[in-house]
Backbone as numpy.savetxt, mean C-alpha at the origin, in Angstrom:
# Nx Ny Nz CAx CAy CAz Cx Cy Cz
8.63 -30.21 -8.62 7.58 -29.30 -8.14 8.15 -27.90 -7.89
7.51 -26.91 -8.48 8.00 -25.57 -8.31 7.69 -25.05 -6.91
8.63 -24.29 -6.31 8.42 -23.73 -5.01 7.43 -22.52 -5.13
6.73 -22.25 -4.09 5.77 -21.16 -4.10 6.47 -19.82 -4.05
5.90 -18.83 -4.73 6.41 -17.48 -4.66 5.98 -16.84 -3.34
6.86 -16.06 -2.75 6.59 -15.42 -1.46 6.06 -14.01 -1.72
5.10 -13.62 -0.85 4.57 -12.27 -0.93 4.35 -11.74 0.51
4.77 -10.51 0.76 4.56 -9.88 2.02 3.42 -8.83 1.89
2.43 -8.91 2.76 1.31 -8.00 2.74 1.55 -6.91 3.80
1.44 -5.66 3.42 1.69 -4.53 4.30 0.39 -3.73 4.42
-0.14 -3.66 5.64 -1.43 -2.98 5.87 -1.27 -1.46 5.84
-2.40 -0.76 5.91 -2.45 0.67 5.87 -2.48 1.29 7.25
-2.73 2.62 7.28 -2.74 3.35 8.53 -3.90 2.93 9.44
-3.63 2.89 10.74 -4.63 2.52 11.73 -5.23 1.14 11.51
-4.45 0.29 10.87 -4.93 -1.07 10.56 -3.93 -2.08 11.12
-4.17 -3.36 10.84 -3.28 -4.43 11.25 -3.42 -5.60 10.28
-2.59 -6.63 10.45 -2.62 -7.71 9.48 -3.93 -8.45 9.35
-4.81 -8.36 10.34 -6.11 -9.01 10.23 -6.89 -8.54 9.03
-6.83 -7.24 8.76 -7.56 -6.73 7.61 -6.98 -7.20 6.29
-5.80 -7.76 6.30 -5.15 -8.28 5.09 -5.41 -9.74 4.85
-6.11 -10.39 5.80 -6.24 -11.84 5.77 -7.05 -12.32 4.56
-8.16 -11.63 4.22 -8.95 -12.11 3.09 -8.12 -12.11 1.81
-7.42 -11.01 1.56 -6.53 -10.95 0.41 -5.47 -12.02 0.49
-4.94 -12.24 1.68 -3.92 -13.25 1.85 -4.45 -14.64 1.50
-5.64 -14.95 1.98 -6.23 -16.26 1.66 -6.45 -16.46 0.17
-6.89 -15.41 -0.49 -7.10 -15.51 -1.95 -5.77 -15.73 -2.66
-4.70 -15.06 -2.22 -3.39 -15.25 -2.81 -2.84 -16.65 -2.53
-3.11 -17.14 -1.36 -2.72 -18.54 -1.04 -3.41 -19.52 -1.96
-4.68 -19.33 -2.23 -5.41 -20.16 -3.17 -4.81 -20.15 -4.55
-4.18 -19.01 -4.89 -3.53 -18.84 -6.21 -2.11 -19.39 -6.22
-1.67 -19.96 -5.07 -0.37 -20.62 -5.05 0.77 -19.81 -4.42
0.46 -18.71 -3.72 1.52 -17.92 -3.10 1.71 -18.33 -1.68
2.91 -18.11 -1.17 3.23 -18.25 0.28 3.17 -16.83 0.85
2.18 -16.61 1.72 1.89 -15.22 2.19 2.46 -14.97 3.56
3.09 -13.83 3.69 3.67 -13.38 4.97 2.98 -12.08 5.36
2.90 -11.80 6.64 2.27 -10.59 7.14 3.22 -9.82 8.03
2.97 -8.53 8.19 3.81 -7.66 9.03 2.89 -6.66 9.77
3.23 -6.36 11.00 2.53 -5.32 11.75 3.46 -4.18 12.03
3.02 -2.94 11.81 3.82 -1.79 12.14 2.91 -0.81 12.87
3.47 0.11 13.63 2.69 1.06 14.43 2.66 2.46 13.74
1.57 2.69 13.04 1.49 3.94 12.26 1.28 5.14 13.17
0.74 4.97 14.37 0.51 6.06 15.27 1.75 6.45 16.04
2.60 5.46 16.33 3.76 5.69 17.18 5.07 5.88 16.40
5.13 5.45 15.14 6.37 5.53 14.39 6.14 6.26 13.06
7.21 6.87 12.58 7.16 7.54 11.25 7.27 6.53 10.15
6.91 6.89 8.91 7.07 5.97 7.77 8.51 5.42 7.64
9.48 6.29 7.87 10.87 5.84 7.74 11.17 4.83 8.86
10.71 5.06 10.07 10.93 4.14 11.15 10.25 2.80 10.87
9.06 2.88 10.30 8.34 1.68 9.94 8.98 0.92 8.80
9.64 1.65 7.92 10.40 0.99 6.84 11.51 0.11 7.43
12.09 0.57 8.53 13.08 -0.20 9.25 12.47 -1.44 9.86
11.28 -1.28 10.42 10.55 -2.43 10.99 10.33 -3.51 9.93
9.89 -3.09 8.76 9.63 -4.04 7.69 10.89 -4.66 7.16
11.94 -3.84 7.05 13.25 -4.37 6.61 13.75 -5.45 7.56
13.58 -5.22 8.84 14.04 -6.24 9.84 13.23 -7.53 9.64
11.93 -7.41 9.39 11.09 -8.56 9.14 11.59 -9.34 7.93
11.89 -8.59 6.83 12.31 -9.22 5.62 13.65 -9.92 5.83
14.57 -9.34 6.56 15.85 -9.96 6.83 15.69 -11.29 7.56
14.76 -11.31 8.51 14.49 -12.55 9.26 13.93 -13.65 8.42
13.21 -13.29 7.34 12.61 -14.32 6.47 13.69 -15.02 5.64
14.79 -14.34 5.37 15.91 -14.94 4.63 15.46 -15.55 3.30
14.81 -14.73 2.50 14.34 -15.19 1.20 15.10 -14.56 0.07
15.17 -15.30 -1.08 15.82 -14.74 -2.23 14.84 -14.03 -3.14
13.54 -14.31 -2.95 12.48 -13.70 -3.71 11.35 -13.31 -2.80
10.82 -12.07 -3.00 9.69 -11.62 -2.14 8.97 -10.49 -2.82
7.71 -10.76 -3.18 6.84 -9.70 -3.72 6.32 -8.90 -2.54
5.93 -7.64 -2.85 5.33 -6.77 -1.85 3.93 -6.34 -2.32
2.93 -6.49 -1.47 1.60 -5.96 -1.75 1.24 -5.06 -0.56
1.00 -3.77 -0.88 0.82 -2.79 0.20 -0.42 -1.98 -0.02
-1.18 -1.77 1.09 -2.41 -0.99 1.03 -2.19 0.42 1.57
-2.66 1.41 0.83 -2.73 2.78 1.34 -1.37 3.28 1.82
-1.26 3.67 3.12 -0.01 4.14 3.67 1.13 3.13 3.53
0.77 1.88 3.53 1.78 0.79 3.36 2.55 0.96 2.07
1.92 1.53 1.03 2.64 1.73 -0.21 3.71 2.81 -0.06
3.37 3.88 0.67 4.37 4.94 0.89 5.52 4.45 1.75
5.20 3.59 2.73 6.27 3.03 3.55 7.17 2.14 2.69
6.57 1.47 1.75 7.36 0.61 0.81 8.32 1.51 0.01
7.94 2.68 -0.34 8.83 3.60 -1.06 10.02 3.95 -0.19
9.75 4.17 1.09 10.86 4.42 2.04 11.75 3.18 2.11
11.14 2.00 2.16 11.89 0.75 2.24 12.89 0.61 1.11
12.41 0.77 -0.12 13.27 0.62 -1.28 14.31 1.75 -1.40
13.94 2.93 -0.92 14.84 4.10 -0.97 15.98 3.91 0.00
15.73 3.27 1.13 16.72 3.18 2.20 17.59 1.90 2.08
17.03 0.83 1.58 17.69 -0.48 1.59 17.79 -1.06 0.20
18.97 -1.48 -0.19 19.12 -2.08 -1.50 19.33 -3.61 -1.44
19.02 -4.20 -0.27 19.21 -5.63 -0.14 17.90 -6.38 -0.01
16.79 -5.72 -0.39 15.49 -6.36 -0.35 15.38 -7.38 -1.49
14.92 -8.58 -1.22 14.84 -9.65 -2.26 14.07 -9.17 -3.49
14.42 -9.79 -4.63 13.75 -9.45 -5.89 12.26 -9.81 -5.79
11.48 -9.03 -6.52 10.03 -9.30 -6.56 9.28 -8.08 -7.12
8.02 -8.31 -7.44 7.19 -7.23 -7.95 6.45 -6.54 -6.81
5.89 -5.35 -7.10 5.19 -4.59 -6.10 3.80 -4.25 -6.63
2.79 -4.52 -5.78 1.44 -4.06 -6.06 1.00 -3.14 -4.90
0.54 -1.98 -5.25 -0.05 -1.08 -4.24 -1.55 -0.98 -4.45
-2.25 -0.84 -3.38 -3.72 -0.75 -3.38 -4.14 0.58 -2.79
-4.52 1.51 -3.64 -5.02 2.81 -3.22 -4.02 3.62 -2.42
-2.77 3.60 -2.81 -1.72 4.34 -2.10 -1.58 5.76 -2.69
-1.66 6.81 -1.90 -1.56 8.20 -2.41 -0.11 8.59 -2.68
0.46 8.08 -3.76 1.88 8.28 -4.02 2.15 9.58 -4.82
1.09 10.17 -5.26 1.23 11.43 -6.07 0.68 12.62 -5.27
1.56 13.31 -4.54 1.16 14.50 -3.80 0.54 14.25 -2.43
0.61 13.02 -2.00 0.08 12.73 -0.68 -1.44 12.59 -0.66
-2.02 12.67 0.51 -3.43 12.44 0.69 -4.22 13.72 0.96
-5.14 14.03 0.04 -5.99 15.22 0.21 -6.76 15.16 1.50
-7.37 14.01 1.78 -8.21 13.87 2.95 -7.39 13.95 4.26
-6.17 13.35 4.27 -5.35 13.43 5.46 -4.95 14.86 5.73
-4.60 15.61 4.71 -4.24 17.01 4.90 -5.46 17.83 5.38
-6.63 17.45 4.96 -7.85 18.17 5.35 -8.17 17.97 6.81
-7.95 16.76 7.33 -8.39 16.46 8.73 -7.22 16.41 9.71
-6.00 16.67 9.25 -4.84 16.47 10.11 -4.85 17.30 11.38
-5.60 18.44 11.41 -5.64 19.27 12.61 -6.90 19.08 13.42
-7.74 18.15 13.04 -8.94 17.89 13.82 -8.47 17.28 15.20
-9.07 17.70 16.28 -8.64 17.32 17.62 -8.45 15.85 17.83
-9.39 15.01 17.45 -9.28 13.58 17.67 -8.34 12.92 16.67
-8.38 13.44 15.43 -7.64 12.81 14.32 -6.16 13.16 14.38
-5.81 14.35 14.76 -4.47 14.87 14.72 -3.40 13.93 15.30
-3.61 13.44 16.54 -2.55 12.57 17.11 -2.45 11.22 16.41
-3.52 10.80 15.70 -3.49 9.53 15.01 -2.71 9.60 13.68
-2.73 10.78 13.10 -2.10 10.95 11.76 -0.71 11.58 11.87
-0.38 12.20 12.97 0.82 13.05 13.10 2.08 12.39 12.59
2.37 11.17 13.03 3.59 10.48 12.68 3.66 10.13 11.18
2.47 9.95 10.57 2.43 9.48 9.19 2.36 10.61 8.15
2.28 11.85 8.61 2.17 12.96 7.69 3.50 13.28 7.00
4.54 13.44 7.80 5.83 13.86 7.27 6.40 12.78 6.34
6.84 13.19 5.16 7.45 12.27 4.16 6.49 11.22 3.66
5.18 11.46 3.83 4.22 10.46 3.38 2.90 11.11 3.03
1.91 11.11 3.94 0.58 11.61 3.63 0.53 13.10 3.32
1.50 13.86 3.80 1.54 15.28 3.47 1.89 15.54 2.02
2.49 14.54 1.39 2.94 14.67 0.00 4.28 15.36 -0.12
4.85 15.84 1.00 6.13 16.50 0.97 7.29 15.51 1.17
8.25 15.58 0.30 9.46 14.75 0.42 9.15 13.26 0.47
8.17 12.83 -0.32 7.98 11.37 -0.47 9.19 10.83 -1.20
9.77 9.72 -0.76 10.98 9.20 -1.40 10.80 8.92 -2.87
11.86 9.08 -3.59 11.85 8.77 -5.02 11.79 7.24 -5.20
11.23 6.82 -6.31 11.18 5.39 -6.60 12.56 4.99 -7.17
13.36 4.38 -6.35 14.78 4.13 -6.69 15.04 2.68 -7.08
13.99 1.88 -7.22 14.19 0.46 -7.59 13.66 0.22 -8.98
14.15 -0.78 -9.65 13.72 -1.09 -11.03 12.64 -2.18 -11.00
12.08 -2.44 -9.87 11.02 -3.43 -9.78 9.80 -3.03 -10.61
9.10 -4.04 -11.09 7.83 -3.78 -11.76 6.83 -3.39 -10.68
6.09 -2.34 -10.92 5.24 -1.69 -9.91 3.83 -1.44 -10.48
2.86 -2.11 -9.92 1.49 -1.93 -10.33 0.64 -1.28 -9.24
-0.33 -0.49 -9.68 -1.28 0.16 -8.77 -2.70 -0.24 -9.07
-3.44 -0.69 -8.08 -4.89 -0.91 -8.24 -5.60 0.20 -7.42
-6.41 0.97 -8.10 -7.08 2.10 -7.49 -8.60 1.91 -7.54
-9.27 2.25 -6.44 -10.73 2.16 -6.38 -11.41 3.42 -6.90
-12.63 3.26 -7.38 -13.38 4.44 -7.90 -14.77 4.48 -7.26
-15.03 3.71 -6.24 -16.35 3.73 -5.51 -16.22 4.66 -4.32
-16.87 5.78 -4.38 -16.73 6.82 -3.36 -17.59 6.47 -2.12
-17.01 5.64 -1.23 -17.66 5.28 0.01 -16.58 5.13 1.03
-16.50 6.16 1.95 -15.41 6.11 2.92 -15.33 7.36 3.71
-14.15 7.68 4.20 -13.95 8.82 5.08 -14.39 10.11 4.45
-14.25 10.23 3.15 -14.66 11.48 2.49 -16.10 11.85 2.67
-16.99 10.88 2.92 -18.38 11.17 3.13 -18.60 11.95 4.41
-17.66 11.86 5.36 -17.84 12.53 6.65 -17.05 13.87 6.69
-16.43 14.22 5.61 -15.62 15.46 5.62 -16.05 16.44 4.54
-17.28 16.27 4.10 -17.75 17.21 3.08 -17.51 16.80 1.65
-17.06 15.53 1.47 -16.85 15.02 0.12 -15.45 15.30 -0.40
-15.15 14.66 -1.50 -13.83 14.82 -2.14 -13.99 15.50 -3.47
-12.96 16.25 -3.93 -13.07 17.13 -5.10 -13.09 16.42 -6.46
-12.74 15.17 -6.49 -12.70 14.47 -7.79 -12.86 12.97 -7.58
-12.86 12.21 -8.64 -13.07 10.77 -8.57 -12.15 10.12 -7.54
-12.72 9.25 -6.70 -11.94 8.66 -5.58 -12.51 7.33 -5.20
-11.82 6.70 -4.24 -12.35 5.49 -3.64 -13.05 5.77 -2.31
-13.35 7.04 -2.10 -13.94 7.49 -0.85 -12.98 8.02 0.16
-11.70 7.66 -0.06 -10.64 8.12 0.86 -9.46 8.72 0.11
-9.06 8.06 -0.95 -7.90 8.49 -1.75 -8.42 8.88 -3.16
-7.99 10.04 -3.62 -8.32 10.50 -4.96 -7.62 9.61 -6.01
-8.34 9.36 -7.09 -7.74 8.56 -8.18 -6.46 9.20 -8.63
-6.45 10.50 -8.82 -5.23 11.21 -9.31 -4.03 11.02 -8.37
-4.30 10.75 -7.07 -3.22 10.59 -6.10 -2.53 9.25 -6.25
-3.13 8.31 -7.01 -2.57 6.96 -7.11 -1.64 6.80 -8.34
-1.54 7.82 -9.14 -0.68 7.70 -10.36 0.76 8.16 -10.03
1.70 7.50 -10.67 3.12 7.84 -10.53 3.78 7.51 -11.87
4.65 8.39 -12.32 5.27 8.22 -13.65 6.12 6.95 -13.77
6.56 6.41 -12.64 7.40 5.22 -12.69 6.66 3.91 -12.47
5.33 3.98 -12.35 4.56 2.76 -12.33 4.65 2.04 -13.66
4.63 0.74 -13.65 4.63 -0.02 -14.91 3.25 -0.46 -15.28
2.29 -0.31 -14.38 0.87 -0.67 -14.69 -0.03 0.03 -13.66
-1.21 0.39 -14.14 -2.21 1.05 -13.28 -3.59 0.59 -13.78
-4.45 0.26 -12.82 -5.78 -0.22 -13.20 -6.79 0.24 -12.15
-8.01 0.51 -12.54 -9.06 0.91 -11.61 -10.13 -0.15 -11.49
-10.74 -0.23 -10.29 -11.84 -1.14 -10.02 -12.92 -0.37 -9.29
-14.15 -0.81 -9.44 -15.27 -0.15 -8.79 -15.43 -0.64 -7.32
-14.47 -0.16 -6.52 -14.35 -0.59 -5.16 -13.96 0.58 -4.29
-14.35 0.55 -3.01 -13.94 1.61 -2.09 -12.54 1.33 -1.56
-12.04 2.29 -0.79 -10.67 2.18 -0.25 -10.50 0.90 0.57
-11.35 0.71 1.52 -11.27 -0.50 2.37 -11.68 -1.74 1.57
-12.60 -1.53 0.63 -13.09 -2.65 -0.20 -12.01 -3.26 -1.04
-10.93 -2.53 -1.30 -9.82 -3.12 -2.07 -9.28 -4.38 -1.42
-9.41 -4.46 -0.10 -8.87 -5.58 0.63 -9.79 -6.80 0.67
-11.05 -6.59 0.27 -12.05 -7.64 0.37 -12.71 -7.96 -0.94
-12.00 -7.77 -2.01 -12.51 -7.98 -3.35 -11.77 -9.15 -4.02
-12.51 -10.11 -4.51 -11.90 -11.23 -5.26 -11.31 -10.73 -6.56
-11.94 -9.68 -7.13 -11.40 -9.13 -8.37 -10.00 -8.54 -8.14
-9.87 -7.77 -7.03 -8.60 -7.18 -6.66 -7.55 -8.27 -6.40
-7.98 -9.32 -5.70 -7.05 -10.43 -5.42 -6.58 -11.09 -6.72
-7.49 -11.25 -7.65 -7.13 -11.85 -8.93 -6.18 -10.98 -9.74
-6.47 -9.67 -9.75 -5.54 -8.72 -10.44 -4.20 -8.70 -9.82
-4.18 -8.77 -8.49 -2.92 -8.78 -7.77 -2.09 -10.04 -8.10
-2.76 -11.19 -8.12 -2.11 -12.42 -8.49 -1.57 -12.36 -9.91
-2.37 -11.79 -10.82 -1.91 -11.67 -12.22 -0.65 -10.89 -12.31
-0.59 -9.75 -11.61 0.56 -8.89 -11.71 1.80 -9.53 -11.10
1.61 -10.15 -9.94 2.76 -10.79 -9.31 3.34 -11.92 -10.16
2.47 -12.57 -10.92 2.93 -13.67 -11.78 3.57 -13.17 -13.09
3.03 -12.08 -13.62 3.40 -11.71 -15.02 3.87 -10.27 -15.20
3.61 -9.41 -14.22 3.95 -7.99 -14.39 2.87 -7.23 -15.12
1.73 -7.90 -15.33 0.58 -7.27 -16.01 -0.71 -7.63 -15.26
-1.70 -6.73 -15.33 -2.97 -7.01 -14.66 -3.86 -7.85 -15.57
């Protein structure tokens, strides 16, 4: 009997592992052993949270581990691979992560009185688009991007181009991705879509969507 493949789910900004549970259940149905991680996006920087995730991975003591990361979690994953070369082998799937130039919407609202303290730690080296770590791993890397404009952008005067309501489609492309696919889903909806779960499973198994 073959052992199950391991996958670590990394949530996005202002979220927690509970929002990743639906996706996790779907992946478990597809035969994966799912692990979860919590990090503090308000209190720690992406680099500091990469250390948190690295510590979690070390405690798991696995030889193989896929990474599935939503939104900011994808940028933190880039810090993880940039800083540590002892992460177990595995593929990477990002869901709506603004890896190309950071987040238009985050930059637009970063100085709003209520929003500012919530985003401050995650702007530098991540959502600002400045000094995002280079992709230094040879892992197969797939991106699933939403194109249903329903999200934060509706409350900020709209977004300038096709988006998932929070992240622009153009922000999800990166020259070192090995696969990219779009779905008619909003930013948060990426976590609650059976189609997205199936595409994620396909990529983790084969390197293709």
